[in-house]
Coordinates of C-alpha atoms and ligand atoms in Angstrom, one line a residue:
X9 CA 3.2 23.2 -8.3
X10 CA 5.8 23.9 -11.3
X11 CA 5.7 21.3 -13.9
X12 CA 9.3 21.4 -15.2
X13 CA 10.1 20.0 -18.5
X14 CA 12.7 18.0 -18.2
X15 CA 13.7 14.7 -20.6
X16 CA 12.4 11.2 -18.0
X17 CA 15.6 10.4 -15.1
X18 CA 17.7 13.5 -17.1
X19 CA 20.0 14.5 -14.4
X20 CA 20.3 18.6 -13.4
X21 CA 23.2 18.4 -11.5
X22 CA 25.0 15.5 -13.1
X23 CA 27.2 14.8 -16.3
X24 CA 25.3 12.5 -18.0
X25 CA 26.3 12.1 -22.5
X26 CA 23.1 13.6 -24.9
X27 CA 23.3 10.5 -26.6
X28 CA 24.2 6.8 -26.5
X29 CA 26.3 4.5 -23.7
X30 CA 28.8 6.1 -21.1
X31 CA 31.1 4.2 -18.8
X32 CA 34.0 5.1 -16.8
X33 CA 35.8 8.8 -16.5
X34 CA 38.3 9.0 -17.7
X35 CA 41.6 11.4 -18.5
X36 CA 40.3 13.8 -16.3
X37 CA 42.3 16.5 -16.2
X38 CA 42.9 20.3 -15.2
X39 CA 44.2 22.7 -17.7
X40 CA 44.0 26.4 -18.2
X41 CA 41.0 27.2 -16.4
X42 CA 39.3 23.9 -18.0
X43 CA 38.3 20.7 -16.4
X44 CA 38.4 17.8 -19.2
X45 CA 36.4 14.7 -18.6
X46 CA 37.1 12.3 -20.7
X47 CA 34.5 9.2 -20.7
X48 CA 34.3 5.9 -22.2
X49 CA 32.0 6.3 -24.8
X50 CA 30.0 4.1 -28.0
X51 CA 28.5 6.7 -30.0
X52 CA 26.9 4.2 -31.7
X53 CA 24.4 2.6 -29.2
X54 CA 22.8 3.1 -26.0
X55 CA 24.4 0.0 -24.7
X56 CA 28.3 -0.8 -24.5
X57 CA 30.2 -1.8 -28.0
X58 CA 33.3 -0.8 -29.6
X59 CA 34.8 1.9 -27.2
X60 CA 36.0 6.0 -27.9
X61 CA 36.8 8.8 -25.7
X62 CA 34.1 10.8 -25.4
X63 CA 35.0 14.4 -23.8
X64 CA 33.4 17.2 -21.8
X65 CA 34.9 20.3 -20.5
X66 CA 33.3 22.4 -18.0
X67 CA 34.8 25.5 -15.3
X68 CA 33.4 24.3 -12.0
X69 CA 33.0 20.5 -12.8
X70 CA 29.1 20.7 -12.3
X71 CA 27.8 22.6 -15.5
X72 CA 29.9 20.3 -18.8
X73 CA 30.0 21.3 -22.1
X74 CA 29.9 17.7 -24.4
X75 CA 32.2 18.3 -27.2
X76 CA 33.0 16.2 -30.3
X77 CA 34.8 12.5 -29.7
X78 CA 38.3 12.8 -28.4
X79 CA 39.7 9.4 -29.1
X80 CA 38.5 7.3 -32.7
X81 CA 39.3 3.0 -32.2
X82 CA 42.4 2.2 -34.8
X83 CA 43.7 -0.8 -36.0
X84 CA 45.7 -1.9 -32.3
X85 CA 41.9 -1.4 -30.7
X86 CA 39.6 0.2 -29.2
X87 CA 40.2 2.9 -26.6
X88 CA 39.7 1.8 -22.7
X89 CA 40.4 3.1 -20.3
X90 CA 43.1 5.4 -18.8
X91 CA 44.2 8.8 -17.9
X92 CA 45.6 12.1 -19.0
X93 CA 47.9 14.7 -17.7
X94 CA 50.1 17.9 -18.5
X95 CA 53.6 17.3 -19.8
X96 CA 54.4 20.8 -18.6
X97 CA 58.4 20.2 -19.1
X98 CA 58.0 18.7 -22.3
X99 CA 59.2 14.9 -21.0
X100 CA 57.6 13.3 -24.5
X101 CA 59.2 15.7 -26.6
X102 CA 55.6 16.2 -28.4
X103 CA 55.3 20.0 -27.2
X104 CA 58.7 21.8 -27.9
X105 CA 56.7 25.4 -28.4
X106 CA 54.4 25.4 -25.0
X107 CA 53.1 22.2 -22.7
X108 CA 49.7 20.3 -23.6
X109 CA 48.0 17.1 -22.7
X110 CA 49.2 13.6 -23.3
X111 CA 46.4 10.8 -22.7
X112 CA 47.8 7.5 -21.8
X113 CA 44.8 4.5 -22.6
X114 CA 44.3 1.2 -23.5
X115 CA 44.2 -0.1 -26.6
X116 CA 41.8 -3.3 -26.8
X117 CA 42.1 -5.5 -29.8
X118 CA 39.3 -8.4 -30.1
X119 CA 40.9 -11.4 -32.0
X120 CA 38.8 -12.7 -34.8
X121 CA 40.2 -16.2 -33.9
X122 CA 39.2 -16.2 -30.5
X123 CA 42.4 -16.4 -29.1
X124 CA 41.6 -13.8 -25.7
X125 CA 41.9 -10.0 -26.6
X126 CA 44.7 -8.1 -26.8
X127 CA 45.3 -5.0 -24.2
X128 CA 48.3 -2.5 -24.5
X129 CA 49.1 0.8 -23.3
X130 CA 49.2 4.0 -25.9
X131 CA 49.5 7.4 -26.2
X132 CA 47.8 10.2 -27.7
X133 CA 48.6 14.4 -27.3
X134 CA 47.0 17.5 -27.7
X135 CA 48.6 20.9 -28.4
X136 CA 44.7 22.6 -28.6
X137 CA 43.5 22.4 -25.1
X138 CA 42.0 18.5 -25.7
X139 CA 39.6 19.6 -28.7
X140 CA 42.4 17.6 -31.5
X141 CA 44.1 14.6 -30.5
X142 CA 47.0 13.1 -32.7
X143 CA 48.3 9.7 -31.7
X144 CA 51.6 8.9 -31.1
X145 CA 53.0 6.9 -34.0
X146 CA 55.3 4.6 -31.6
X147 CA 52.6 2.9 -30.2
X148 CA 51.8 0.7 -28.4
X149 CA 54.4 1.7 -25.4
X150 CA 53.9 -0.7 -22.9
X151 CA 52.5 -4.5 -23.8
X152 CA 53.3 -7.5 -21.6
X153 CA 54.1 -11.1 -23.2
X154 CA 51.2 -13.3 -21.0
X155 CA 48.5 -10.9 -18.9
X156 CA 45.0 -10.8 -20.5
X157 CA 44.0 -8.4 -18.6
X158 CA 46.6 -5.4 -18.4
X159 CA 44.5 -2.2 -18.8
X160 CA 43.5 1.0 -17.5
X161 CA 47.1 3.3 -16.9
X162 CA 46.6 6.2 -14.3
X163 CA 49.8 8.3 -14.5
X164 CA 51.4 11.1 -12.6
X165 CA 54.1 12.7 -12.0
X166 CA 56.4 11.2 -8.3
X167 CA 58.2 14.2 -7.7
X168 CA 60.2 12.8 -5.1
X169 CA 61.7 10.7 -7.5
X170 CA 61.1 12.9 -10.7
X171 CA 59.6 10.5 -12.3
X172 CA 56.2 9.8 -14.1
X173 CA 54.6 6.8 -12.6
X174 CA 52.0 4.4 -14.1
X175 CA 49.0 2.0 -11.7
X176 CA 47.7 -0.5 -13.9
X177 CA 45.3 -3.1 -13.7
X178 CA 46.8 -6.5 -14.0
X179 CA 44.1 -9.5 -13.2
X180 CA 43.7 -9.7 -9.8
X181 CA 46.8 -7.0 -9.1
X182 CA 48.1 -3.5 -9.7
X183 CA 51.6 -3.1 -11.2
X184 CA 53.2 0.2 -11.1
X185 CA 56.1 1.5 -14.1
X186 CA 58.0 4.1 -14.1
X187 CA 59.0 6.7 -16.8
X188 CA 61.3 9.5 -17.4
X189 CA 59.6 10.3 -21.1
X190 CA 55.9 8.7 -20.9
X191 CA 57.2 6.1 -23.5
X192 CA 59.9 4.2 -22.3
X193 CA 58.2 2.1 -19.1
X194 CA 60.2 0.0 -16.4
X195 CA 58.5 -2.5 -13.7
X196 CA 58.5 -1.2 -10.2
X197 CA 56.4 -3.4 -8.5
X198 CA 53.4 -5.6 -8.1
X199 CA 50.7 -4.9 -5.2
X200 CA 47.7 -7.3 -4.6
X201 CA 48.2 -10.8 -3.6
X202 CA 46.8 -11.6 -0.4
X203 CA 45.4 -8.3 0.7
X204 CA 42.2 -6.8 -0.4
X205 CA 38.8 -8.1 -1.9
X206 CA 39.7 -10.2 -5.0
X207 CA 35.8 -11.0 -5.9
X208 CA 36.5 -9.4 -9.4
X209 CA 38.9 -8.8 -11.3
X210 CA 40.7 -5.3 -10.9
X211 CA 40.6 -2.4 -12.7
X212 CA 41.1 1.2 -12.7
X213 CA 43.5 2.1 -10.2
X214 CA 44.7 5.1 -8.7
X215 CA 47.3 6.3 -6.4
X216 CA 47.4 9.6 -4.8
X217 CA 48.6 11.1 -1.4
X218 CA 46.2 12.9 1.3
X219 CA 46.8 14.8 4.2
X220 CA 45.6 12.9 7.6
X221 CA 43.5 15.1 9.5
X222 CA 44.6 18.4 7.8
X223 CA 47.7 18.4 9.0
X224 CA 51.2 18.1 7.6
X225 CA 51.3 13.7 7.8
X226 CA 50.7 12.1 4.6
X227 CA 49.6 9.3 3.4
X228 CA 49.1 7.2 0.2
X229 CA 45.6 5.6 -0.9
X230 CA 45.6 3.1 -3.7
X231 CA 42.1 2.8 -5.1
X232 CA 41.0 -0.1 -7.1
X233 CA 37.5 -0.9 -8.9
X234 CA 36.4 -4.6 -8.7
X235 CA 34.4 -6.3 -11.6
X236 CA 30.7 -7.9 -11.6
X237 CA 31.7 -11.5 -10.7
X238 CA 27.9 -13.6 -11.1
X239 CA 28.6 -14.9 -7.2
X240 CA 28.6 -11.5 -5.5
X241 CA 25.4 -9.9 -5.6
X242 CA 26.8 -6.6 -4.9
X243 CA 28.3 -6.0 -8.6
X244 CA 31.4 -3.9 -9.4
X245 CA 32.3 -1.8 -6.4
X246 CA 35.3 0.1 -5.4
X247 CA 37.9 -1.0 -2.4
X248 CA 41.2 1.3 -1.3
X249 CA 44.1 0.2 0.7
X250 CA 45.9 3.3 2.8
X251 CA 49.9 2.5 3.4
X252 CA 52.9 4.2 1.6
X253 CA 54.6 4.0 -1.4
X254 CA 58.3 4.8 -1.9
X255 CA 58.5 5.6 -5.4
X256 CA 58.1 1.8 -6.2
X257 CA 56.4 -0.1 -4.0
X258 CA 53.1 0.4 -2.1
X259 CA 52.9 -1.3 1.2
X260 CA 49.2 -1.2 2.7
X261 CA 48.9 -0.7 6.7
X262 CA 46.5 -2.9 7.8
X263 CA 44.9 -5.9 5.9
X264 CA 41.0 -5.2 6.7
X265 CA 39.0 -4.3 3.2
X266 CA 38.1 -0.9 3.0
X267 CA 35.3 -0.1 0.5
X268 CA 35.1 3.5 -0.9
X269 CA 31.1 3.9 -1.0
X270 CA 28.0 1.2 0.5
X271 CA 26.0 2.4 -2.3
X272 CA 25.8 0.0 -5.6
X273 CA 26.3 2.8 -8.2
X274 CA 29.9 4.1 -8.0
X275 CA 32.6 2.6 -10.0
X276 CA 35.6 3.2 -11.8
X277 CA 36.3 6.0 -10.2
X278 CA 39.8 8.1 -9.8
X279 CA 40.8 11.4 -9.4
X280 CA 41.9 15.0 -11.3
X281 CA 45.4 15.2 -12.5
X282 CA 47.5 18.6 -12.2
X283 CA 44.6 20.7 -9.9
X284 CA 46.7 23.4 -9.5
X285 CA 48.6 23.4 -5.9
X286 CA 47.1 26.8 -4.6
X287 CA 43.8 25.0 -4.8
X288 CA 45.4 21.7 -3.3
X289 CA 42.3 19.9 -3.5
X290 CA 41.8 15.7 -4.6
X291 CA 39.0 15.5 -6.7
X292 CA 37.2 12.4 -7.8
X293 CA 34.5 11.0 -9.5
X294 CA 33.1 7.7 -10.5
X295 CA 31.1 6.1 -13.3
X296 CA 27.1 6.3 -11.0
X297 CA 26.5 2.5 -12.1
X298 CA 26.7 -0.8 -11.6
X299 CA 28.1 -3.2 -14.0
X300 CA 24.9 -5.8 -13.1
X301 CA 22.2 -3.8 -14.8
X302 CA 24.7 -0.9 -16.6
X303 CA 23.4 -1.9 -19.7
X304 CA 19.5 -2.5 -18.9
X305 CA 19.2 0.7 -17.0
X306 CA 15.3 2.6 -18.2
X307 CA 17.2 5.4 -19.9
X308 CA 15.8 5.7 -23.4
X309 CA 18.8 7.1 -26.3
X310 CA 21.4 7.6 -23.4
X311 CA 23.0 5.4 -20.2
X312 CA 24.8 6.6 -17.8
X313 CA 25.5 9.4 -15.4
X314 CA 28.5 10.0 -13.2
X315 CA 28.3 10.8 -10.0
X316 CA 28.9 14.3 -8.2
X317 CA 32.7 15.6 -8.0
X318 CA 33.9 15.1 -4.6
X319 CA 37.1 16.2 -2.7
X320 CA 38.8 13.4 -0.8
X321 CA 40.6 13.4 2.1
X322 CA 41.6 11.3 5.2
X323 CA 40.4 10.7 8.6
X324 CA 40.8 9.3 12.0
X325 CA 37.4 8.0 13.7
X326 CA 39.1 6.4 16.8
X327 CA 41.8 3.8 15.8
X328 CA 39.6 4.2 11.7
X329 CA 41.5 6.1 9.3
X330 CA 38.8 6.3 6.8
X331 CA 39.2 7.9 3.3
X332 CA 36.3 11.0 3.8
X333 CA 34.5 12.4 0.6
X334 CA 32.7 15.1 0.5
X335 CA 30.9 17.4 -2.5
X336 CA 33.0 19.9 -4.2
X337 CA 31.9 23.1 -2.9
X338 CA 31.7 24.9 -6.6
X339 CA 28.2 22.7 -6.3
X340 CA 26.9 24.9 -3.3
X341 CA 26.0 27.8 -5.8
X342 CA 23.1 25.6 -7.4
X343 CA 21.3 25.6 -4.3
X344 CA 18.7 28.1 -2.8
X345 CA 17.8 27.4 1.1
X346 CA 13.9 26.9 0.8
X347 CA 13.4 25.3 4.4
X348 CA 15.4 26.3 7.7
X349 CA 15.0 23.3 10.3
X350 CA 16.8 25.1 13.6
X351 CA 15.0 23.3 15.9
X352 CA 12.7 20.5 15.4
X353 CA 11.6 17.6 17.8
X354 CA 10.1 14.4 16.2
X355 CA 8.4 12.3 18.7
X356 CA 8.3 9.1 18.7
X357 CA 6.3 7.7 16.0
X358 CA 5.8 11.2 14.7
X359 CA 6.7 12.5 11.3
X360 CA 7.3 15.9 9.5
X361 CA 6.7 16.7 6.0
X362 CA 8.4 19.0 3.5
X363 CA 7.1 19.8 0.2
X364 CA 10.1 20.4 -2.3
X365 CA 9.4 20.7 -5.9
X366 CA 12.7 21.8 -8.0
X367 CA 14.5 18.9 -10.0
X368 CA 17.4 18.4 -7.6
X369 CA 17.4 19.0 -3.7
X370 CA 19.7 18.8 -0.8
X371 CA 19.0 18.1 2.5
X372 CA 21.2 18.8 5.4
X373 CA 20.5 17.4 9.0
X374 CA 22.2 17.5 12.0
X375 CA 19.9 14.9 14.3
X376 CA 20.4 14.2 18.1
X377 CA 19.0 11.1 19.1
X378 CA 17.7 11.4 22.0
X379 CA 16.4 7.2 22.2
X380 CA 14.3 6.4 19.0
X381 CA 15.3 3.2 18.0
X382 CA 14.9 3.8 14.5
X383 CA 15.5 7.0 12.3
X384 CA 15.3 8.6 8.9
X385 CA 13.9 10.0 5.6
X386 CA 10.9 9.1 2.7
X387 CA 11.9 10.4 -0.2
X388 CA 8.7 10.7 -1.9
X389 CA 8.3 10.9 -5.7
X390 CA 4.5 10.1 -6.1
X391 CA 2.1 8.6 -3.7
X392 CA 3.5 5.4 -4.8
X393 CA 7.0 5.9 -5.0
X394 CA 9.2 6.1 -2.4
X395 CA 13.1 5.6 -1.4
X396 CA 13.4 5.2 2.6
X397 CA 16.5 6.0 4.2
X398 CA 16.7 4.5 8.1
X399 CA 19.4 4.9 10.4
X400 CA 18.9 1.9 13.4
X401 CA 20.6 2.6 16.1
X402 CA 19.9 -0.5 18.1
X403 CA 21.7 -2.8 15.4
X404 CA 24.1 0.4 14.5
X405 CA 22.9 0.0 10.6
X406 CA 22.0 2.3 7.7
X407 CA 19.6 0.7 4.9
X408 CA 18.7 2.7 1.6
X409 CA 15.1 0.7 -0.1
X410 CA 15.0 1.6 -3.1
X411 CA 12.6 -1.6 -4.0
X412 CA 9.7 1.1 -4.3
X413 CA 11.6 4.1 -5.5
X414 CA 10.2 3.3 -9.2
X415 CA 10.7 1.3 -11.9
X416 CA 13.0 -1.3 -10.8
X417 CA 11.9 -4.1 -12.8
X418 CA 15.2 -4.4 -15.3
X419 CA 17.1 -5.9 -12.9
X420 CA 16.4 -8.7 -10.3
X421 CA 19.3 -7.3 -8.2
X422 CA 18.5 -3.2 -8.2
X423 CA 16.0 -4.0 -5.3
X424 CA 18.7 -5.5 -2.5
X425 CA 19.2 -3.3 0.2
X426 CA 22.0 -0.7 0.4
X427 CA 23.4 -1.0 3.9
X428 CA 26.2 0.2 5.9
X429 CA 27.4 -0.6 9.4
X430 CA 28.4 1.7 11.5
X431 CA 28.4 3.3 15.3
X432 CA 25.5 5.2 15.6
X433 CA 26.0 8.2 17.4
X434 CA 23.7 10.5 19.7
X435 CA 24.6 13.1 17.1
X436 CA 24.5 12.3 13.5
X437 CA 25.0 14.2 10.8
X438 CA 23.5 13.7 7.0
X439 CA 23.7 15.4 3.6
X440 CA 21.6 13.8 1.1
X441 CA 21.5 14.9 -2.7
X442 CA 19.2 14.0 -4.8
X443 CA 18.8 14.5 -8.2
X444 CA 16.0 13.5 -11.2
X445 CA 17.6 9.5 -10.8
X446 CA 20.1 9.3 -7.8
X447 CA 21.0 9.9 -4.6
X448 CA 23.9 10.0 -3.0
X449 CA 24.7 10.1 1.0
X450 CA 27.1 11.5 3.0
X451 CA 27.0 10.5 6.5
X452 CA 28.9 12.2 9.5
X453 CA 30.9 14.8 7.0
X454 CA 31.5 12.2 4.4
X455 CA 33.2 9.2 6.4
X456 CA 30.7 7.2 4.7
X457 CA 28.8 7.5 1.5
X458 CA 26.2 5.8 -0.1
X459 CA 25.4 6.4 -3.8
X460 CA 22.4 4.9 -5.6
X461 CA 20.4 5.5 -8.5
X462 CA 16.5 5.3 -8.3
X463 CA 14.0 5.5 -11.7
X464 CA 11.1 7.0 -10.0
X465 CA 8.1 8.6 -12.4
X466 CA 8.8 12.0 -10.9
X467 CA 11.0 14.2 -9.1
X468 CA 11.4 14.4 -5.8
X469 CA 8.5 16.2 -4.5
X470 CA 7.7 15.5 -0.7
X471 CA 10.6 14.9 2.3
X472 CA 9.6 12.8 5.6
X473 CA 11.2 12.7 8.2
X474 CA 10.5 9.8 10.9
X475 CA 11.2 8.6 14.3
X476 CA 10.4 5.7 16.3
X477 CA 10.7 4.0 19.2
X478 CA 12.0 7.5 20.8
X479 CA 12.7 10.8 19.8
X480 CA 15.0 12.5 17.8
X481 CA 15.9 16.4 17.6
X482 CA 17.1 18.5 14.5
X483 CA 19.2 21.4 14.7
X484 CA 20.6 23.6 12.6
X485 CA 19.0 21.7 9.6
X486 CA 18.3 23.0 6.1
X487 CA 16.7 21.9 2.5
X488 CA 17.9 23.4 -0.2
X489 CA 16.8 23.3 -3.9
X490 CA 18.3 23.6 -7.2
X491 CA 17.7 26.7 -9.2
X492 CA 16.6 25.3 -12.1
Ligands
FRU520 C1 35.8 -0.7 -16.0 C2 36.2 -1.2 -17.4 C3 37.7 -1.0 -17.6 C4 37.9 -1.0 -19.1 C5 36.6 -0.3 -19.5 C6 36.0 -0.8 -20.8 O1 34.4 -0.4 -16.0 O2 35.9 -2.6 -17.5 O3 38.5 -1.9 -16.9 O4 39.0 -0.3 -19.5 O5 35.6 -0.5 -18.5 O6 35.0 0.0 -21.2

């Protein structure tokens, strides 16, 4: 067996900063053969404080590069939140020799007198590929009189109307603005009342289009993060509403909550700007925590990881039109095949073992159930520490345990269940990553995922697979490792 020396829960295969506390993405953006993640950041302690812009830069979105601080507090605030994007016909009037990157964020001011915080929306630009950052001296550009909470801008550009458009978080709502310049903002519209889960407050939206079922019909999906609210034991999570949106308003199609991933550990997610349209692809990515233990997490010097890019899109499953996320494929070169599954039967009560000993592995598995009752995968760590993935298909119900996946003592609430309801089909398909601390799910081609972290001593080193109460039969099934 290899002993790798790696630095305890360390991802391989996930951006994770070198030092200190990391929360959401954000400004991510593609530029010149770059992608720029941008990343709430205090360099000054492995739990939150006083927020920057920390930055990463990377070519496939897998392997980053961490690079000095993007974004310093000043005297309006810190910096939260918020996005960037290319100004490639010079809009702002801040790049009158070739186009660069504006970054449009929040600026949080905490008020000595205790009066609530202030939040506005600024803007910074970059003529040097996001390494230097100079701050536009008109800010703030966009402040409201009463809202508390008015934070996290995602911008792009609505060609239809040739216009840039701003989501923001605004309590329990989203408000979008419009802008020819990136300065001067105007009110479209305000989405959120009576619709959607309101068990936090709101925060980092999005709003992109998708094709339906790869074909030519598009539709909108608003994406908004929901806040840690002590009643709800599930944390911060992520919802999105699919509808249209005309330019001004977004009008959702159905009223049912839709939530993004039935793990606990992604949040804050949103997507690339300006991925060039050959490529055509919606990438996103999401902060891989939980605002209930974020901050108590056993990482010692540096918190946080985010999860795996993955490329959205939409899909029917009968009368369902589900948002479907997938990996990106640039991550497929880290992985070697080490074990071929073609065709496997588990009897009932049966198991089969694979011994896997690299710091990150995937496992894919296309499974016909023939009648076990109950289904699934040990991921096995050490004797003692195990995460067990099962697939019922007499209550049609997915549970991760991760209550003995390691150390889990931090948080009262990191043992709960992960579940997910669901039809369970004769013919199921899974791919499972899992790196030093997480896992993340995607089941039936990424209809549903389920993204967790687990603080287990060790890497993964042994994969079970189970049935009971009837058989089950793999085909065309693989492992793979990571190189390194
Ligand atoms: C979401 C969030 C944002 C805010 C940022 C502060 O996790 O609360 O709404 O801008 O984190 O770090």
């Amino acid at each position: 067996m290899t002993t790798y020396n790696l630095e305890k829960y360390r991802p391989t295969l996930h951006f994770a900063p070198q030092k200190n506390w990391m929360n959401d993405p954000n400004g991510m953006v593609y530029f010149k053969g770059e992608y720029h993640l941008f990343f709430q950041y205090n360099p000054d302690d492995s739990i939150w404080g006083p927020m920057h812009w920390g930055h990463a830069v990377s070519q496939d979105m897998i392997d980053w590069q961490e690079l000095p601080i993007a974004l310093y507090p000043d005297e309006l605030g810190t910096i939260f939140s918020g996005s960037a994007v290319v100004d490639w016909q010079n809009t702002s009037g801040f790049f009158p020799v070739e186009p660069g990157i504006v970054a449009i964020f929040t600026h949080h001011l905490d008020k000595a007198d205790g009066t609530p915080a202030i939040q506005t929306q600024s803007l910074a630009f970059s003529h040097d590929q996001g390494r230097t950052w100079t701050k536009y001296e008109g800010n703030p550009v966009l402040q409201h009189p009463t809202k508390v909470d008015f934070r996290d801008p995602k911008v792009f550009w609505h060609t239809e109307t040739a216009k840039w458009l701003m989501t923001l978080a605004t309590g329990q709502t989203v408000t979008f603005y419009s802008s020819p310049n990136l300065i001067d903002w105007r009110f479209e519209s305000e989405f959120g009342d009576n619709i959607g889960s309101h068990d936090g407050v709101w925060e980092c939206p999005d709003l992109f289009e998708l094709g339906v079922d790869n074909s030519e019909e598009k539709k909108w999906v608003l994406l908004v993060s929901i806040g840690d609210s002590p009643q709800f034991e599930s944390g911060s999570r992520t919802q999105y509403f699919v509808g249209s949106f005309d330019g001004s308003t977004f009008t959702a199609d159905n009223q049912e909550i839709q939530w993004l991933d039935f793990g606990k550990d992604n949040y804050a997610g949103v997507s690339f700007s300006d991925i060039p349209n050959e490529d055509g692809r919606r990438i996103y990515l999401g902060w891989m925590s939980n605002w209930r233990y974020a901050n108590q997490v056993p990482t010692e010097g540096w918190r946080s990881q985010m999860t795996l890019p993955r490329t959205l899109a939409l899909q029917h499953f009968g009368d369902q039109l589900l948002v479907v996320q997938n990996p990106v494929k640039e991550l497929d070169s880290y992985f070697t095949k080490v074990v071929e599954i073609e065709d496997v039967l588990i009897n009932s009560e049966e198991t089969k073992t694979f011994a896997v000993d690299r710091p990150s592995v995937e496992i894919v598995l296309e499974i016909d159930n023939h009648d076990a009752k109950q289904f699934g995968i040990v991921l096995s760590h050490t004797e003692s520490q195990k995460t067990l993935l099962t697939i019922d298909s007499e209550t049609n119900h997915i549970t991760l345990d991760r209550k003995n996946s390691g150390e889990i003592t931090f948080s009262k609430n990191f043992s709960n269940l992960q579940e997910l309801n669901l039809q369970v089909t004769s013919k199921m398909k899974l791919r499972i990553i899992v790196d030093s601390s997480s896992i993340e799910i995607f089941v039936n081609e990424g209809a549903y995922a389920v993204t967790s972290l687990i603080y287990p001593d060790k890497v993964c080193e042994e994969i079970v697979l189970f049935a009971s109460g009837g058989a089950i039969q793999l085909t065309n099934s693989y492992i793979s490792a990571s190189h390194s």
